[in-house]
């Protein structure tokens, strides 16, 4: 198997390179380090089944400079990761020092065995290049043992043994105009300089671009004037229906696309309490809030379940958006979750029943907690899952509790054709998007306080009675005081 030889450039010689070559080498060097950092977060999150963010969201965070190269390295390394691990184990070339930098080793090994020809600058690169013959020999032995002619056959075998759906389904690129910074017409004018752009007919301010349109380095994306956000995800904040001046809780807010959408719908007025428990995800949330110019968002590094509904601080909260942790089964293709080890051979079923039950138990607990806030009028529960156990079953199990707190299901986006699975009376109020029809699977449920208007009427009536009583008391006090003064004078 012929391999292209990367050129080894020792660190000491890097200073003597021509400026343009040195710039390319430095760019590749830093891309590998950034890719290793992303890969570490991805693998750790996958092992814990609690991702800090999707592969795309991690790569395209503001902290990553060379996004295109980093994205390619992470994806390609993940695709080849089972082979890379087998090669490293068979070659037995790693000492303790390098084992502690496993993700960087994976990235560089990919570049050496499968990447493009180029120079590799850095101590880790130098170490592995000296072991290149051993790595290639180990790869040849693995291919021979498995009866494969080349790596393509090995990769094809791995793909055919996976139950994961194909990831090459054409999907439009959606971007949402951030009304806090730009109006729709201005965004259309700017984007149409490069792309054919249509307006979505369901979500105001959501624009549709051709599949594959790469906007990650576009000025409007980098300055927060538009956000890359899928259609179904953009429907969630609209379903909440917040008004300017309201107080709203985003219960599981990171990475913050829905949070800043709420802020835009509220025209930057009122207050949004954005809760997030994970420290790394809090940082991402804060970055997106700042980028969007959403000054009415207060980020709380805390668990939503720790918020006390009886606390006076939340006595004016009128809406809650609850988008809890879920299986992510509706966006696995777009999120590239099929590249993760948890979807590999021997563990290819993403709908692990035990895990789904645990998720559903948490989701129900969070929903019932949201229903306890006394002044809340609207609650939206949403997931990016296709599984009934996380969607209809959660809603159905929480309905009795919701009813005792004055809530009932309401229909959101009534014109939308795909509704909830008919598993209980009222499921027609629920909304689903379809993996095939809509290229992603989402679920949205809207609860409204059914006696909201009655409560308002009762409150107004009570206020009027109190006012009349207060006037009567004041009149009697004034009358008594008048009599006393008259007695004193006479």
Short mmCIF file of C-alpha atoms in Angstrom, two decimals:
data_model
loop_
_atom_site.label_atom_id
_atom_site.label_comp_id
_atom_site.label_asym_id
_atom_site.label_seq_id
_atom_site.Cartn_x
_atom_site.Cartn_y
_atom_site.Cartn_z
CA UNK A 1 0.00 0.00 0.00
CA UNK A 2 1.74 3.15 -1.21
CA UNK A 3 1.65 6.07 1.22
CA UNK A 4 2.61 9.67 0.66
CA UNK A 5 5.54 10.68 2.81
CA UNK A 6 5.05 13.76 4.94
CA UNK A 7 8.13 15.89 5.11
CA UNK A 8 9.62 16.06 8.59
CA UNK A 9 10.73 19.53 9.61
CA UNK A 10 12.41 19.69 13.02
CA UNK A 11 11.38 22.52 15.32
CA UNK A 12 14.87 24.00 15.13
CA UNK A 13 14.59 24.33 11.36
CA UNK A 14 11.14 25.93 11.37
CA UNK A 15 12.60 29.40 11.84
CA UNK A 16 14.53 29.09 8.55
CA UNK A 17 11.47 28.33 6.43
CA UNK A 18 10.20 30.71 3.77
CA UNK A 19 7.43 32.92 5.20
CA UNK A 20 4.62 31.34 3.15
CA UNK A 21 5.74 27.79 4.03
CA UNK A 22 6.18 28.70 7.67
CA UNK A 23 2.67 30.16 7.74
CA UNK A 24 1.16 26.95 6.32
CA UNK A 25 3.11 24.81 8.77
CA UNK A 26 2.02 26.91 11.73
CA UNK A 27 -1.60 26.82 10.57
CA UNK A 28 -1.54 23.02 10.29
CA UNK A 29 0.23 22.72 13.64
CA UNK A 30 -2.42 24.75 15.45
CA UNK A 31 -5.27 23.04 13.57
CA UNK A 32 -4.07 19.69 14.91
CA UNK A 33 -3.97 21.06 18.48
CA UNK A 34 -7.41 22.60 18.15
CA UNK A 35 -8.72 19.37 16.62
CA UNK A 36 -7.26 17.40 19.54
CA UNK A 37 -9.03 19.69 22.01
CA UNK A 38 -12.37 19.25 20.24
CA UNK A 39 -11.83 15.50 19.93
CA UNK A 40 -11.13 15.26 23.68
CA UNK A 41 -14.43 17.00 24.50
CA UNK A 42 -16.31 14.83 21.99
CA UNK A 43 -14.91 11.54 23.27
CA UNK A 44 -15.31 12.45 26.94
CA UNK A 45 -18.90 13.57 26.36
CA UNK A 46 -19.67 10.43 24.42
CA UNK A 47 -18.21 8.23 27.15
CA UNK A 48 -20.39 9.98 29.77
CA UNK A 49 -23.39 10.14 27.39
CA UNK A 50 -23.56 13.85 28.19
CA UNK A 51 -22.06 15.84 25.34
CA UNK A 52 -20.77 19.36 25.90
CA UNK A 53 -21.98 20.07 22.37
CA UNK A 54 -22.25 18.50 18.94
CA UNK A 55 -19.10 18.07 16.87
CA UNK A 56 -20.15 20.98 14.68
CA UNK A 57 -21.00 23.30 17.54
CA UNK A 58 -17.65 22.59 19.24
CA UNK A 59 -15.65 23.13 16.07
CA UNK A 60 -17.48 26.31 15.11
CA UNK A 61 -17.29 27.96 18.53
CA UNK A 62 -15.58 31.38 18.55
CA UNK A 63 -12.51 29.95 20.32
CA UNK A 64 -11.56 27.80 17.31
CA UNK A 65 -9.57 29.80 14.78
CA UNK A 66 -8.94 27.43 11.88
CA UNK A 67 -12.45 26.03 11.67
CA UNK A 68 -12.32 24.37 8.26
CA UNK A 69 -9.10 22.43 8.87
CA UNK A 70 -10.12 21.55 12.44
CA UNK A 71 -13.52 20.27 11.32
CA UNK A 72 -11.98 18.08 8.61
CA UNK A 73 -9.39 16.65 10.99
CA UNK A 74 -11.92 15.83 13.71
CA UNK A 75 -14.36 14.15 11.31
CA UNK A 76 -11.73 12.15 9.45
CA UNK A 77 -10.01 11.06 12.64
CA UNK A 78 -13.32 9.90 14.11
CA UNK A 79 -14.14 7.97 10.93
CA UNK A 80 -10.79 6.19 11.11
CA UNK A 81 -10.60 6.01 14.92
CA UNK A 82 -11.23 2.24 15.31
CA UNK A 83 -8.45 1.56 12.78
CA UNK A 84 -6.13 4.12 14.39
CA UNK A 85 -6.61 2.55 17.81
CA UNK A 86 -5.93 -0.93 16.44
CA UNK A 87 -2.79 0.30 14.67
CA UNK A 88 -1.41 2.06 17.76
CA UNK A 89 -2.07 -0.99 19.90
CA UNK A 90 -0.52 -3.39 17.39
CA UNK A 91 2.53 -1.14 16.83
CA UNK A 92 3.05 -0.68 20.58
CA UNK A 93 4.92 2.59 20.02
CA UNK A 94 3.46 4.81 22.74
CA UNK A 95 5.16 5.62 26.02
CA UNK A 96 3.34 6.95 29.08
CA UNK A 97 4.08 10.55 28.14
CA UNK A 98 2.35 10.30 24.77
CA UNK A 99 -0.49 8.11 26.03
CA UNK A 100 -1.60 11.06 28.15
CA UNK A 101 -2.05 13.07 24.93
CA UNK A 102 -4.16 10.39 23.27
CA UNK A 103 -6.40 12.70 21.22
CA UNK A 104 -3.42 14.54 19.69
CA UNK A 105 -1.79 11.19 18.93
CA UNK A 106 -4.96 10.04 17.14
CA UNK A 107 -5.02 13.23 15.04
CA UNK A 108 -1.37 12.99 14.02
CA UNK A 109 -1.59 9.25 13.32
CA UNK A 110 -4.49 9.97 10.96
CA UNK A 111 -2.39 12.58 9.16
CA UNK A 112 0.58 10.24 8.85
CA UNK A 113 -1.33 7.19 7.62
CA UNK A 114 -4.27 8.68 5.71
CA UNK A 115 -3.83 12.46 5.43
CA UNK A 116 -2.53 14.70 2.70
CA UNK A 117 1.13 15.12 1.90
CA UNK A 118 2.65 17.99 3.82
CA UNK A 119 5.10 18.96 6.50
CA UNK A 120 4.52 18.00 10.12
CA UNK A 121 5.98 20.39 12.66
CA UNK A 122 5.97 19.67 16.39
CA UNK A 123 7.46 17.32 18.97
CA UNK A 124 4.55 14.86 18.87
CA UNK A 125 4.66 14.86 15.07
CA UNK A 126 8.40 14.25 15.10
CA UNK A 127 8.02 11.34 17.54
CA UNK A 128 5.33 9.59 15.48
CA UNK A 129 7.09 10.15 12.17
CA UNK A 130 10.06 8.24 13.57
CA UNK A 131 7.60 5.40 14.27
CA UNK A 132 5.98 5.59 10.84
CA UNK A 133 7.36 2.27 9.57
CA UNK A 134 6.00 0.47 12.64
CA UNK A 135 2.59 2.12 12.17
CA UNK A 136 2.39 1.18 8.50
CA UNK A 137 3.52 -2.37 9.25
CA UNK A 138 0.81 -2.72 11.91
CA UNK A 139 -1.81 -1.43 9.47
CA UNK A 140 -0.71 -3.95 6.82
CA UNK A 141 -0.98 -6.78 9.36
CA UNK A 142 -4.52 -5.71 10.33
CA UNK A 143 -5.61 -5.64 6.68
CA UNK A 144 -4.10 -9.07 6.08
CA UNK A 145 -5.74 -10.54 9.18
CA UNK A 146 -9.16 -9.25 8.10
CA UNK A 147 -8.69 -10.25 4.46
CA UNK A 148 -8.90 -6.69 3.17
CA UNK A 149 -6.95 -5.26 0.26
CA UNK A 150 -6.84 -1.67 1.44
CA UNK A 151 -8.22 0.78 4.00
CA UNK A 152 -11.24 1.62 1.80
CA UNK A 153 -12.41 -1.99 2.08
CA UNK A 154 -11.93 -1.85 5.85
CA UNK A 155 -13.93 1.38 6.12
CA UNK A 156 -16.69 0.04 3.85
CA UNK A 157 -16.96 -3.06 6.03
CA UNK A 158 -17.35 -0.91 9.15
CA UNK A 159 -20.05 1.22 7.52
CA UNK A 160 -22.03 -1.77 6.24
CA UNK A 161 -22.06 -3.31 9.73
CA UNK A 162 -23.53 -0.16 11.25
CA UNK A 163 -27.27 0.38 11.59
CA UNK A 164 -26.88 4.13 11.28
CA UNK A 165 -28.67 5.92 8.42
CA UNK A 166 -26.77 7.49 5.56
CA UNK A 167 -25.40 10.93 6.31
CA UNK A 168 -25.27 12.30 2.77
CA UNK A 169 -28.93 13.35 2.57
CA UNK A 170 -29.14 16.81 0.95
CA UNK A 171 -30.36 19.32 3.50
CA UNK A 172 -30.85 23.05 3.00
CA UNK A 173 -28.74 25.41 5.05
CA UNK A 174 -30.96 27.42 7.40
CA UNK A 175 -29.91 30.68 9.00
CA UNK A 176 -31.96 32.80 11.37
CA UNK A 177 -31.71 36.56 11.22
CA UNK A 178 -30.93 38.02 14.65
CA UNK A 179 -33.44 40.85 14.96
CA UNK A 180 -31.35 42.38 17.76
CA UNK A 181 -28.71 43.30 15.19
CA UNK A 182 -30.20 43.20 11.69
CA UNK A 183 -33.50 43.23 9.83
CA UNK A 184 -34.51 40.52 7.39
CA UNK A 185 -34.35 42.66 4.27
CA UNK A 186 -30.77 43.75 4.99
CA UNK A 187 -29.73 40.14 5.62
CA UNK A 188 -31.34 39.04 2.34
CA UNK A 189 -29.58 41.79 0.45
CA UNK A 190 -26.20 40.80 1.85
CA UNK A 191 -26.55 37.02 1.54
CA UNK A 192 -27.92 37.19 -1.99
CA UNK A 193 -24.59 38.60 -3.13
CA UNK A 194 -23.27 35.02 -2.90
CA UNK A 195 -26.22 32.65 -2.63
CA UNK A 196 -29.75 32.00 -3.76
CA UNK A 197 -31.81 32.73 -0.65
CA UNK A 198 -35.46 32.01 0.13
CA UNK A 199 -37.56 32.96 3.14
CA UNK A 200 -39.11 30.21 5.24
CA UNK A 201 -42.90 30.35 5.40
CA UNK A 202 -43.18 29.00 8.95
CA UNK A 203 -40.67 30.99 11.01
CA UNK A 204 -40.27 34.72 10.39
CA UNK A 205 -36.65 35.66 9.83
CA UNK A 206 -35.54 32.14 8.93
CA UNK A 207 -33.73 32.01 5.59
CA UNK A 208 -33.11 29.00 3.35
CA UNK A 209 -29.83 28.61 1.47
CA UNK A 210 -28.65 25.79 -0.83
CA UNK A 211 -27.33 22.58 0.77
CA UNK A 212 -23.63 22.76 1.50
CA UNK A 213 -23.52 26.55 1.74
CA UNK A 214 -20.59 27.22 4.09
CA UNK A 215 -21.30 30.33 6.15
CA UNK A 216 -19.10 29.65 9.16
CA UNK A 217 -16.65 32.39 8.19
CA UNK A 218 -19.27 34.75 6.75
CA UNK A 219 -19.13 38.22 8.36
CA UNK A 220 -22.83 38.10 9.30
CA UNK A 221 -22.30 34.85 11.19
CA UNK A 222 -19.09 35.99 12.84
CA UNK A 223 -20.66 39.23 14.12
CA UNK A 224 -23.88 37.60 15.32
CA UNK A 225 -26.22 39.20 12.78
CA UNK A 226 -27.40 35.76 11.68
CA UNK A 227 -27.26 32.41 13.47
CA UNK A 228 -26.99 29.03 11.79
CA UNK A 229 -29.98 27.23 13.23
CA UNK A 230 -32.20 24.48 11.88
CA UNK A 231 -35.85 25.05 11.09
CA UNK A 232 -37.28 22.82 13.83
CA UNK A 233 -34.97 24.33 16.43
CA UNK A 234 -36.10 27.80 15.34
CA UNK A 235 -39.74 26.85 15.84
CA UNK A 236 -39.27 26.24 19.57
CA UNK A 237 -38.83 29.84 20.75
CA UNK A 238 -41.67 30.96 18.49
CA UNK A 239 -43.90 28.36 20.15
CA UNK A 240 -43.11 29.92 23.54
CA UNK A 241 -44.55 33.19 22.24
CA UNK A 242 -42.84 35.57 24.71
CA UNK A 243 -43.77 39.26 24.68
CA UNK A 244 -41.39 42.20 25.18
CA UNK A 245 -41.09 42.92 28.90
CA UNK A 246 -41.85 39.37 30.03
CA UNK A 247 -39.67 37.36 32.39
CA UNK A 248 -38.79 33.98 30.91
CA UNK A 249 -36.74 30.97 32.01
CA UNK A 250 -34.73 28.92 29.53
CA UNK A 251 -34.31 25.83 31.69
CA UNK A 252 -31.54 23.97 29.81
CA UNK A 253 -30.12 26.80 27.76
CA UNK A 254 -26.73 25.87 26.27
CA UNK A 255 -25.49 26.34 23.62
CA UNK A 256 -27.91 29.27 23.50
CA UNK A 257 -29.44 29.45 20.01
CA UNK A 258 -32.95 29.22 21.43
CA UNK A 259 -32.04 31.60 24.26
CA UNK A 260 -30.96 34.41 21.95
CA UNK A 261 -33.97 33.72 19.72
CA UNK A 262 -36.19 34.34 22.75
CA UNK A 263 -34.29 37.57 23.36
CA UNK A 264 -34.89 38.70 19.79
CA UNK A 265 -38.60 37.88 19.98
CA UNK A 266 -38.74 39.98 23.17
CA UNK A 267 -36.92 42.82 21.35
CA UNK A 268 -34.22 42.76 24.02
CA UNK A 269 -36.71 43.83 26.70
CA UNK A 270 -37.73 42.02 29.84
CA UNK A 271 -35.54 39.30 31.33
CA UNK A 272 -34.43 35.80 30.37
CA UNK A 273 -32.93 33.54 33.03
CA UNK A 274 -30.79 31.02 31.15
CA UNK A 275 -29.86 27.99 33.29
CA UNK A 276 -27.03 25.61 32.50
CA UNK A 277 -25.37 23.11 34.82
CA UNK A 278 -22.34 22.09 32.75
CA UNK A 279 -19.38 24.45 33.16
CA UNK A 280 -18.07 24.06 29.59
CA UNK A 281 -21.54 24.56 28.15
CA UNK A 282 -22.01 27.69 30.29
CA UNK A 283 -18.98 29.21 28.57
CA UNK A 284 -20.46 28.45 25.15
CA UNK A 285 -23.80 29.89 26.24
CA UNK A 286 -22.15 33.12 27.42
CA UNK A 287 -20.25 33.43 24.13
CA UNK A 288 -23.45 33.13 22.09
CA UNK A 289 -25.36 35.56 24.31
CA UNK A 290 -22.58 38.12 23.92
CA UNK A 291 -22.33 37.52 20.17
CA UNK A 292 -26.08 38.04 19.77
CA UNK A 293 -26.12 41.26 21.79
CA UNK A 294 -28.80 39.76 24.03
CA UNK A 295 -28.37 42.10 26.99
CA UNK A 296 -31.59 40.96 28.67
CA UNK A 297 -30.22 37.43 29.28
CA UNK A 298 -28.91 36.47 32.71
CA UNK A 299 -26.83 33.28 32.55
CA UNK A 300 -27.06 31.09 35.67
CA UNK A 301 -24.51 28.32 36.22
CA UNK A 302 -27.02 26.15 38.05
CA UNK A 303 -29.43 23.25 37.66
CA UNK A 304 -32.95 24.34 36.74
CA UNK A 305 -34.24 21.82 39.28
CA UNK A 306 -32.52 23.84 42.03
CA UNK A 307 -34.70 26.88 41.32
CA UNK A 308 -37.41 27.25 43.95
CA UNK A 309 -40.74 28.12 42.30
CA UNK A 310 -41.86 29.85 45.53
CA UNK A 311 -38.82 32.15 45.54
CA UNK A 312 -40.02 35.76 45.03
CA UNK A 313 -37.23 36.14 42.44
CA UNK A 314 -39.31 34.01 40.06
CA UNK A 315 -42.75 35.35 40.97
CA UNK A 316 -43.00 37.26 37.67
CA UNK A 317 -41.81 34.48 35.34
CA UNK A 318 -44.52 34.08 32.70
CA UNK A 319 -43.01 31.50 30.34
CA UNK A 320 -40.56 28.60 30.48
CA UNK A 321 -38.71 26.95 27.62
CA UNK A 322 -37.70 23.41 28.59
CA UNK A 323 -35.41 21.71 26.07
CA UNK A 324 -33.88 19.02 28.32
CA UNK A 325 -31.09 16.54 27.65
CA UNK A 326 -32.33 13.89 25.24
CA UNK A 327 -31.04 11.11 23.02
CA UNK A 328 -30.50 13.50 20.11
CA UNK A 329 -31.85 10.79 17.81
CA UNK A 330 -33.55 13.34 15.57
CA UNK A 331 -30.35 15.20 14.70
CA UNK A 332 -27.72 12.47 14.77
CA UNK A 333 -26.91 12.84 11.08
CA UNK A 334 -26.58 16.61 11.25
CA UNK A 335 -24.65 16.42 14.53
CA UNK A 336 -22.37 13.69 13.09
CA UNK A 337 -23.10 11.50 16.09
CA UNK A 338 -22.76 8.45 13.85
CA UNK A 339 -19.02 9.03 14.00
CA UNK A 340 -18.89 8.55 17.77
CA UNK A 341 -17.61 5.35 19.40
CA UNK A 342 -20.99 4.77 21.07
CA UNK A 343 -22.47 4.16 17.61
CA UNK A 344 -19.71 1.75 16.60
CA UNK A 345 -19.88 -2.00 16.05
CA UNK A 346 -21.28 -3.85 19.03
CA UNK A 347 -23.12 -0.76 20.29
CA UNK A 348 -24.82 0.46 17.15
CA UNK A 349 -28.30 0.86 18.61
CA UNK A 350 -28.69 4.51 19.65
CA UNK A 351 -32.11 3.81 21.19
CA UNK A 352 -30.70 1.96 24.18
CA UNK A 353 -33.80 1.28 26.27
CA UNK A 354 -32.17 1.72 29.66
CA UNK A 355 -30.67 5.06 28.71
CA UNK A 356 -33.93 6.29 27.20
CA UNK A 357 -35.82 5.41 30.37
CA UNK A 358 -33.36 7.39 32.47
CA UNK A 359 -33.65 10.35 30.12
CA UNK A 360 -37.46 10.17 30.17
CA UNK A 361 -37.49 10.10 33.98
CA UNK A 362 -35.37 13.26 34.09
CA UNK A 363 -37.46 14.93 31.39
CA UNK A 364 -40.70 14.29 33.27
CA UNK A 365 -39.17 15.56 36.53
CA UNK A 366 -38.01 18.76 34.83
CA UNK A 367 -41.40 19.29 33.15
CA UNK A 368 -43.32 18.87 36.42
CA UNK A 369 -40.90 21.29 38.08
CA UNK A 370 -41.64 23.86 35.37
CA UNK A 371 -45.38 23.43 35.94
CA UNK A 372 -44.95 24.51 39.59
CA UNK A 373 -44.01 28.15 38.91
CA UNK A 374 -47.08 30.11 40.04
CA UNK A 375 -47.16 32.96 37.53
CA UNK A 376 -46.18 30.97 34.43
CA UNK A 377 -48.70 31.06 31.60
CA UNK A 378 -46.87 29.15 28.84
CA UNK A 379 -44.45 26.22 28.92
CA UNK A 380 -42.84 24.66 25.87
CA UNK A 381 -41.30 21.20 26.15
CA UNK A 382 -39.10 20.23 23.20
CA UNK A 383 -36.62 17.52 22.26
CA UNK A 384 -34.53 16.64 19.23
CA UNK A 385 -35.60 13.03 19.63
CA UNK A 386 -37.70 10.70 17.50
CA UNK A 387 -38.51 8.31 20.35
CA UNK A 388 -42.03 8.09 21.78
CA UNK A 389 -40.66 7.41 25.27
CA UNK A 390 -39.02 10.87 25.36
CA UNK A 391 -41.91 12.65 23.70
CA UNK A 392 -45.54 11.53 23.83
CA UNK A 393 -44.96 9.27 26.84
CA UNK A 394 -43.42 12.10 28.89
CA UNK A 395 -46.28 14.45 28.05
CA UNK A 396 -48.96 11.85 28.74
CA UNK A 397 -47.45 10.92 32.09
CA UNK A 398 -47.27 14.59 33.14
CA UNK A 399 -50.82 15.54 32.07
CA UNK A 400 -52.54 14.77 35.41
CA UNK A 401 -49.95 16.86 37.26
CA UNK A 402 -50.32 19.64 34.69
CA UNK A 403 -54.10 19.63 35.07
CA UNK A 404 -53.92 20.01 38.86
CA UNK A 405 -51.75 23.10 38.31
CA UNK A 406 -54.20 24.63 35.84
CA UNK A 407 -52.42 23.71 32.59
CA UNK A 408 -53.65 22.06 29.43
CA UNK A 409 -52.11 21.25 26.06
CA UNK A 410 -52.51 23.80 23.28
CA UNK A 411 -51.84 23.50 19.56
CA UNK A 412 -48.68 25.20 18.38
CA UNK A 413 -48.19 25.93 14.66
CA UNK A 414 -51.70 24.59 13.82
CA UNK A 415 -50.88 24.71 10.10
CA UNK A 416 -48.05 22.18 10.55
CA UNK A 417 -49.14 18.80 9.09
CA UNK A 418 -47.17 16.38 11.29
CA UNK A 419 -48.62 16.02 14.79
CA UNK A 420 -47.94 13.76 17.75
CA UNK A 421 -48.26 10.00 17.64
CA UNK A 422 -51.90 9.05 18.47
CA UNK A 423 -51.06 7.39 21.78
CA UNK A 424 -53.52 9.40 23.93
CA UNK A 425 -56.38 11.88 23.64
CA UNK A 426 -54.94 15.30 22.95
CA UNK A 427 -51.85 14.11 21.04
CA UNK A 428 -53.08 16.13 18.05
CA UNK A 429 -51.89 19.26 19.88
CA UNK A 430 -48.29 17.99 19.77
CA UNK A 431 -45.90 18.77 16.92
CA UNK A 432 -43.34 16.51 15.27
CA UNK A 433 -40.87 17.01 12.45
CA UNK A 434 -39.83 14.01 10.38
CA UNK A 435 -36.33 12.69 9.66
CA UNK A 436 -37.20 12.05 6.01
CA UNK A 437 -39.63 14.87 5.21
CA UNK A 438 -37.94 17.58 7.25
CA UNK A 439 -34.38 16.14 7.44
CA UNK A 440 -34.50 16.24 11.25
CA UNK A 441 -36.68 14.82 13.99
CA UNK A 442 -38.00 17.30 16.59
CA UNK A 443 -40.86 17.29 19.07
CA UNK A 444 -42.67 20.30 20.55
CA UNK A 445 -45.43 20.42 23.16
CA UNK A 446 -47.08 23.61 24.42
CA UNK A 447 -48.81 23.90 27.80
CA UNK A 448 -50.93 26.95 28.60
CA UNK A 449 -52.60 27.85 31.88
CA UNK A 450 -56.24 27.24 31.09
CA UNK A 451 -57.62 29.58 33.75
CA UNK A 452 -55.24 32.40 32.92
CA UNK A 453 -58.03 34.78 31.90
CA UNK A 454 -60.20 33.73 34.83
CA UNK A 455 -57.30 34.38 37.20
CA UNK A 456 -56.90 37.80 35.66
CA UNK A 457 -60.62 38.53 36.06
CA UNK A 458 -60.60 37.34 39.67
CA UNK A 459 -57.54 39.44 40.39
CA UNK A 460 -59.13 42.55 38.86
CA UNK A 461 -62.35 41.90 40.78
CA UNK A 462 -60.40 41.45 44.01
CA UNK A 463 -58.46 44.63 43.31
CA UNK A 464 -61.71 46.59 42.79
CA UNK A 465 -63.22 45.22 46.02
CA UNK A 466 -60.04 46.11 47.88
CA UNK A 467 -60.10 49.64 46.44
CA UNK A 468 -63.76 50.16 47.44
CA UNK A 469 -63.08 48.79 50.93
CA UNK A 470 -60.02 51.00 51.29
CA UNK A 471 -62.02 54.10 50.30
CA UNK A 472 -64.76 53.18 52.79
CA UNK A 473 -62.24 52.76 55.61
CA UNK A 474 -60.58 56.07 54.74
CA UNK A 475 -63.98 57.76 54.75
CA UNK A 476 -64.85 56.39 58.22
CA UNK A 477 -61.46 57.37 59.60
CA UNK A 478 -61.85 60.89 58.23
CA UNK A 479 -65.37 61.11 59.66
CA UNK A 480 -64.25 59.97 63.12
CA UNK A 481 -61.28 62.33 63.04
CA UNK A 482 -63.61 65.17 62.07
CA UNK A 483 -65.92 64.44 65.04
CA UNK A 484 -62.97 64.31 67.43
CA UNK A 485 -61.62 67.66 66.20
CA UNK A 486 -65.09 69.21 66.52
CA UNK A 487 -65.38 67.93 70.13
CA UNK A 488 -62.00 69.43 70.95
CA UNK A 489 -62.95 72.80 69.60
CA UNK A 490 -66.25 72.94 71.47
#
